[in-house]
mmCIF file of C-alpha atoms in Angstrom:
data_model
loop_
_atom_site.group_PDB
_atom_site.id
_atom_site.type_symbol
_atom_site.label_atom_id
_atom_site.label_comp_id
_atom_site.label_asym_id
_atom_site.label_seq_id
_atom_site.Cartn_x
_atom_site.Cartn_y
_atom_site.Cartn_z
ATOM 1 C CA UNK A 1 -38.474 -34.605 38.793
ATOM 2 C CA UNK A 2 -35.270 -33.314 40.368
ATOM 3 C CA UNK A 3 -35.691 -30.148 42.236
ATOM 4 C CA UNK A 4 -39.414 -29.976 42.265
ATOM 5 C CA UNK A 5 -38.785 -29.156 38.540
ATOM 6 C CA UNK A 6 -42.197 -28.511 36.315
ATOM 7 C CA UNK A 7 -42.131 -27.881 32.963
ATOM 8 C CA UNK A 8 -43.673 -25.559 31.166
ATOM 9 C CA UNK A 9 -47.099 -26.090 29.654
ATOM 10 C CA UNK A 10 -47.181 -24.800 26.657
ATOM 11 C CA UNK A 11 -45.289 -27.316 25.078
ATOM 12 C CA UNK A 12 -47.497 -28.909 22.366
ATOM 13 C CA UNK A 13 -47.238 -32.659 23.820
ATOM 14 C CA UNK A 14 -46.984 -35.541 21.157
ATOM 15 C CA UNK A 15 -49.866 -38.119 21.337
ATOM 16 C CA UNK A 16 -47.751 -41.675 22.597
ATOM 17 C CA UNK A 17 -48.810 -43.258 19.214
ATOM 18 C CA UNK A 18 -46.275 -41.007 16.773
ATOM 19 C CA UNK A 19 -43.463 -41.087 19.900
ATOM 20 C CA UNK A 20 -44.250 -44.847 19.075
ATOM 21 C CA UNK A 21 -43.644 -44.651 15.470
ATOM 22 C CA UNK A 22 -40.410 -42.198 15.570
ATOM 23 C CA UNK A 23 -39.092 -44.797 18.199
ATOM 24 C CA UNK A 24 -39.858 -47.666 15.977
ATOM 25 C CA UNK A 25 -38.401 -45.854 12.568
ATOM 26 C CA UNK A 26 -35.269 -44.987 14.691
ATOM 27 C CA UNK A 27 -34.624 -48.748 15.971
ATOM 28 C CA UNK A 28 -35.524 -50.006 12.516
ATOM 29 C CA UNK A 29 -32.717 -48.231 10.568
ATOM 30 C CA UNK A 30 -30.462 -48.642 13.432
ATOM 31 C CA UNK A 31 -31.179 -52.023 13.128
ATOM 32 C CA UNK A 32 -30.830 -52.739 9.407
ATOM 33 C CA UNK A 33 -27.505 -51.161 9.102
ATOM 34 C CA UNK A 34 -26.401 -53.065 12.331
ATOM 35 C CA UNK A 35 -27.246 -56.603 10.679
ATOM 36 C CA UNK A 36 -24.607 -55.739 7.812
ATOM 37 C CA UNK A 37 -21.778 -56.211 10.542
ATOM 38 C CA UNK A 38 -22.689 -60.308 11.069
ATOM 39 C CA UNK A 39 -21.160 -62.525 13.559
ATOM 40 C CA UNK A 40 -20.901 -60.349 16.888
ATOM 41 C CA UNK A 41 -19.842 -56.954 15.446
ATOM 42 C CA UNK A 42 -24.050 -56.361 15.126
ATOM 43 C CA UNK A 43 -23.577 -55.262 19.071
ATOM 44 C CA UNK A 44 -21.126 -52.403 18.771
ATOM 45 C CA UNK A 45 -22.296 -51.330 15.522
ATOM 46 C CA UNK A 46 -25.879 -50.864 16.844
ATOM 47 C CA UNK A 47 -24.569 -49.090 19.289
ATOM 48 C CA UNK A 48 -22.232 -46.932 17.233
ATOM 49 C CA UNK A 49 -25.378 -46.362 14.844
ATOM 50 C CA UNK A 50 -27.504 -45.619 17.783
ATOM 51 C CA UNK A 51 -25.970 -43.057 19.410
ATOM 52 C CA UNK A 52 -25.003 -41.424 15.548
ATOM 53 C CA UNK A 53 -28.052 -40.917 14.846
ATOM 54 C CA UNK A 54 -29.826 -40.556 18.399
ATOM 55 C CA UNK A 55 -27.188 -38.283 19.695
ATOM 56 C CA UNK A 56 -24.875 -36.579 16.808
ATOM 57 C CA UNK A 57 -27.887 -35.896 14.242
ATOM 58 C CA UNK A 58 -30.179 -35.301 16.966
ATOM 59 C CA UNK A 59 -27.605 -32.512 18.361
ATOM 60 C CA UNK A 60 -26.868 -31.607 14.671
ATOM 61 C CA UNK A 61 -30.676 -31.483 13.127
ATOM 62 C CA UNK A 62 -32.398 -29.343 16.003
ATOM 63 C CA UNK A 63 -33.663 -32.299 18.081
ATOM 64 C CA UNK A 64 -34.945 -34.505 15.040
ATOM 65 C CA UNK A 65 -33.834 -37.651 14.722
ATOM 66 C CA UNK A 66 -34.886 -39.651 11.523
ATOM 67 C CA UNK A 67 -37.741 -40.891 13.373
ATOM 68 C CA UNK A 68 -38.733 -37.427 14.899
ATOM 69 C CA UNK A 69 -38.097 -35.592 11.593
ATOM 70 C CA UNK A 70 -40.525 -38.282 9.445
ATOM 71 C CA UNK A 71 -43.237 -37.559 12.644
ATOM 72 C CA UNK A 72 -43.149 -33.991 13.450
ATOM 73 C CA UNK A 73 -40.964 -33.656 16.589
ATOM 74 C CA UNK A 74 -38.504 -32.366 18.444
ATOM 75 C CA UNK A 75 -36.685 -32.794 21.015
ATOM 76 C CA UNK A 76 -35.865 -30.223 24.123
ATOM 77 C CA UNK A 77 -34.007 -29.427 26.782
ATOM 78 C CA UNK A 78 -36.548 -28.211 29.258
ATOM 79 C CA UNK A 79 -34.362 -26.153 31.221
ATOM 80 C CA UNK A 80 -33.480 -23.246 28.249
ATOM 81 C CA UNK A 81 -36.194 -24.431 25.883
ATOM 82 C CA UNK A 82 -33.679 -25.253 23.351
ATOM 83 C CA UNK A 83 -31.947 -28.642 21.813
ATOM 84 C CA UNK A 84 -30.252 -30.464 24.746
ATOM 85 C CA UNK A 85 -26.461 -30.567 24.603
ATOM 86 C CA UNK A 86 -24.243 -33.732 23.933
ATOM 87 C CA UNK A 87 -24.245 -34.512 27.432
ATOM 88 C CA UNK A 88 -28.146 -34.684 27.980
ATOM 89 C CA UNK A 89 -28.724 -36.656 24.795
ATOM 90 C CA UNK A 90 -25.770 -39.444 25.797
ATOM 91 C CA UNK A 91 -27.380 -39.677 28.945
ATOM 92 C CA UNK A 92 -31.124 -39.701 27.833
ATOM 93 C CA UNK A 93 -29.586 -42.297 24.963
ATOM 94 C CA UNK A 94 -27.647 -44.462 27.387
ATOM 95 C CA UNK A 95 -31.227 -45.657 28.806
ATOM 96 C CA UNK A 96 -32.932 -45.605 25.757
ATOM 97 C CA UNK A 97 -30.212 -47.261 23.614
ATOM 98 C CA UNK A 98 -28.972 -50.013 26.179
ATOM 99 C CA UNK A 99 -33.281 -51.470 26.812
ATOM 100 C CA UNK A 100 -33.455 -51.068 23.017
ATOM 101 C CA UNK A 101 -30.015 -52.937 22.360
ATOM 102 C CA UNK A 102 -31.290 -55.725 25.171
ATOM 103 C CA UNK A 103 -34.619 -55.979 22.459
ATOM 104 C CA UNK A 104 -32.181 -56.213 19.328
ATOM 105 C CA UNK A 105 -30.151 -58.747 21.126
ATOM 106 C CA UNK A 106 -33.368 -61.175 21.843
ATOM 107 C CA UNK A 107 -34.161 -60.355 17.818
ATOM 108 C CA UNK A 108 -31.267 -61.344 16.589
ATOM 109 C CA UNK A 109 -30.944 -64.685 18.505
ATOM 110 C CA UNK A 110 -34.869 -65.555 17.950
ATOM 111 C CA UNK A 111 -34.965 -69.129 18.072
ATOM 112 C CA UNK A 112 -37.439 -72.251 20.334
ATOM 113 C CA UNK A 113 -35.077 -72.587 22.780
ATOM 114 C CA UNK A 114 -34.165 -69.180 23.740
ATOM 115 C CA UNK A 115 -36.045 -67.811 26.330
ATOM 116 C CA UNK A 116 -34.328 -64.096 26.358
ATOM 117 C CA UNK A 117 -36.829 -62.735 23.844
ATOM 118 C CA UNK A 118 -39.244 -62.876 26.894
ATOM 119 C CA UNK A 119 -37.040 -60.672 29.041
ATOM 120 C CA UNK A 120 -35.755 -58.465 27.083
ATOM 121 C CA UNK A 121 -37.880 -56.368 26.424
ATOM 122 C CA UNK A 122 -39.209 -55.694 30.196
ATOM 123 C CA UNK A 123 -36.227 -52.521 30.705
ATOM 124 C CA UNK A 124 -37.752 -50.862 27.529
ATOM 125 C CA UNK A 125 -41.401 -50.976 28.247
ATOM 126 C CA UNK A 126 -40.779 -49.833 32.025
ATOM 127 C CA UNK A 127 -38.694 -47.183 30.833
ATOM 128 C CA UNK A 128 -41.205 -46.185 28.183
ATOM 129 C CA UNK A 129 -44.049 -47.447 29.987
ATOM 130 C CA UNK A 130 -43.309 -44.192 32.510
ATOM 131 C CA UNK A 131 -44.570 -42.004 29.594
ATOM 132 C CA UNK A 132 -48.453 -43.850 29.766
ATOM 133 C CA UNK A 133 -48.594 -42.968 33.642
ATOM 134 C CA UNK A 134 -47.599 -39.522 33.354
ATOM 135 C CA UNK A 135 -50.551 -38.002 31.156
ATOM 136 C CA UNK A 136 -49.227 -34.584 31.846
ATOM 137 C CA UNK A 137 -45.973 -34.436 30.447
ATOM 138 C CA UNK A 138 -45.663 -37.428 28.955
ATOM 139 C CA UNK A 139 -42.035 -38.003 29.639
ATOM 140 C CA UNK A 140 -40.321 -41.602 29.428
ATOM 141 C CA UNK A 141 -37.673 -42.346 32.888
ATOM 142 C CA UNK A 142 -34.541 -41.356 30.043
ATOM 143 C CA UNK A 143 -36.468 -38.329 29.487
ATOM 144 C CA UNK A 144 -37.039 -37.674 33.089
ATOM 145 C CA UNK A 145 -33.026 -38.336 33.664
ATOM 146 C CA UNK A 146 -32.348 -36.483 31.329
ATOM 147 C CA UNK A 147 -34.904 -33.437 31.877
ATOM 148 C CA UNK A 148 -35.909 -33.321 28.282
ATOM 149 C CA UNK A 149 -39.239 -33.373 26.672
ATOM 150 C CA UNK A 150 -40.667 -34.586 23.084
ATOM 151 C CA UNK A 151 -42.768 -31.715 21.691
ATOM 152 C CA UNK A 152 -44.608 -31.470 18.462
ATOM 153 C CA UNK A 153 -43.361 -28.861 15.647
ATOM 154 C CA UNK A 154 -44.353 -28.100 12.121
ATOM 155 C CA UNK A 155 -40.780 -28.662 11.000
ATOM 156 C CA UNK A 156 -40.768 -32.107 9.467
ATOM 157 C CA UNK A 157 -41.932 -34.707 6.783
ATOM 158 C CA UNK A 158 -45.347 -35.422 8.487
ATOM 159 C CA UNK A 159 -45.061 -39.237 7.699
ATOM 160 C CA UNK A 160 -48.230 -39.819 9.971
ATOM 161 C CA UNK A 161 -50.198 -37.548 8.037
ATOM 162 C CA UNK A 162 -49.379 -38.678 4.626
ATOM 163 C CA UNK A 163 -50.065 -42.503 5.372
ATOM 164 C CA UNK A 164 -53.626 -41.149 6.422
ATOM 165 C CA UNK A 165 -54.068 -39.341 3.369
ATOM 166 C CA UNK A 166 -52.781 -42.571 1.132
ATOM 167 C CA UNK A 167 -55.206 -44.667 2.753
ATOM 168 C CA UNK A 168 -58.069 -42.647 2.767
ATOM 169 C CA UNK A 169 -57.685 -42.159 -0.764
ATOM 170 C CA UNK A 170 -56.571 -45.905 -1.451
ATOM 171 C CA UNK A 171 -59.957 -46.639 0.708
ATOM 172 C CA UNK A 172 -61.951 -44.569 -1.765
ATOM 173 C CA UNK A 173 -60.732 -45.887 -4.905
ATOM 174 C CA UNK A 174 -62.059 -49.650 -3.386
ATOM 175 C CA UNK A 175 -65.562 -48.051 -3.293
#
C-alpha cells in the first residue's frame, strides 16, 4: 500500500469465488456485444464496452457493475468509504481491462497454431492472483493502484444464492 495505508476492517470482504463470478459475468457481456463488431473493430469495442460498463455504470450504479450487482457487491473507495470517482475506476480499469482484453484477444484468434492463448492470460492471473496472497484484504494489484476495495452489500440480485437454491431444489426433485 502507498503511505503505509490500512484499510479499515470492518468491511465485509467477498469470498474470491463470487469476485470470480462478477468478473466472469462482466467479461462475458463485454464480450458478446464486442463479437457483433467482426473483423478488427471487436478490439475497440471491447474496450469501449469495458470501460461503459466497468467505469460509467460502475460510477453511475453505486459501485455495481452488472457482475457486482447479480453477486452482491460493491465497490469502494477506501479513502472516504464511498464509490471511487472516474479517475480511480479508469485507473483500477486500465489494469483490469487491458490483461482481460490480452485474454479476449487469445479467444478470439483460438486456433492449433497460435500459441498466444498460452500467454495471455499470465497479466490477468498475476494481477488477480495478488488477491489469493493477500487473505486480509483481499485486494487484486488494480485494486491496490487504485486503493479500492470489493465489499459485500445486501443491495443486489443475489445470483449466487438463487443458483444454490435452484439446485438444491432441482437435486431434490431427482430423489
Amino acid at each position: 500500500m502507498r503511505g503505509g495505508f490500512r484499510p479499515p476492517r470492518h468491511y465485509p470482504r467477498v469470498p474470491l469465488g463470487r469476485r470470480v463470478a462478477a468478473f466472469v459475468t462482466d467479461f462475458g457481456a463485454v464480450s458478446f456485444l464486442s463479437l457483433f463488431g467482426g473483423g478488427n473493430l471487436y478490439i475497440p469495442l471491447f474496450i469501449f464496452f469495458w470501460l461503459g460498463l466497468r467505469v460509467v455504470v460502475v460510477a453511475r450504479n453505486q459501485g455495481q457493475s452488472l457482475g457486482c450487482w447479480a453477486f452482491d457487491m460493491r465497490l469502494l473507495d477506501l479513502r472516504y468509504g464511498a464509490t471511487p470517482g472516474l479517475m480511480e475506476l479508469v485507473k483500477r480499469e486500465a489494469i483490469a481491462g487491458f490483461a482481460s482484453l490480452l485474454v479476449f484477444i487469445g479467444l478470439v484468434n483460438l486456433s492449433p497454431t497460435n500459441g498466444f492463448i498460452l500467454v495471455a492470460p499470465i497479466p490477468l492471473l498475476i494481477d488477480c492472483g495478488l488477491a489469493l496472497l493477500d487473505a486480509e484484504n483481499r485486494q487484486a494489484f488494480h485494486d491496490r493502484f487504485a486503493r479500492t476495495m470489493l465489499v459485500q452489500t445486501s443491495r443486489g440480485y443475489s445470483l449466487d444464492i438463487k443458483l444454490k437454491k435452484m439446485f438444491a431444489q432441482h437435486h431434490h426433485r431427482m430423489k
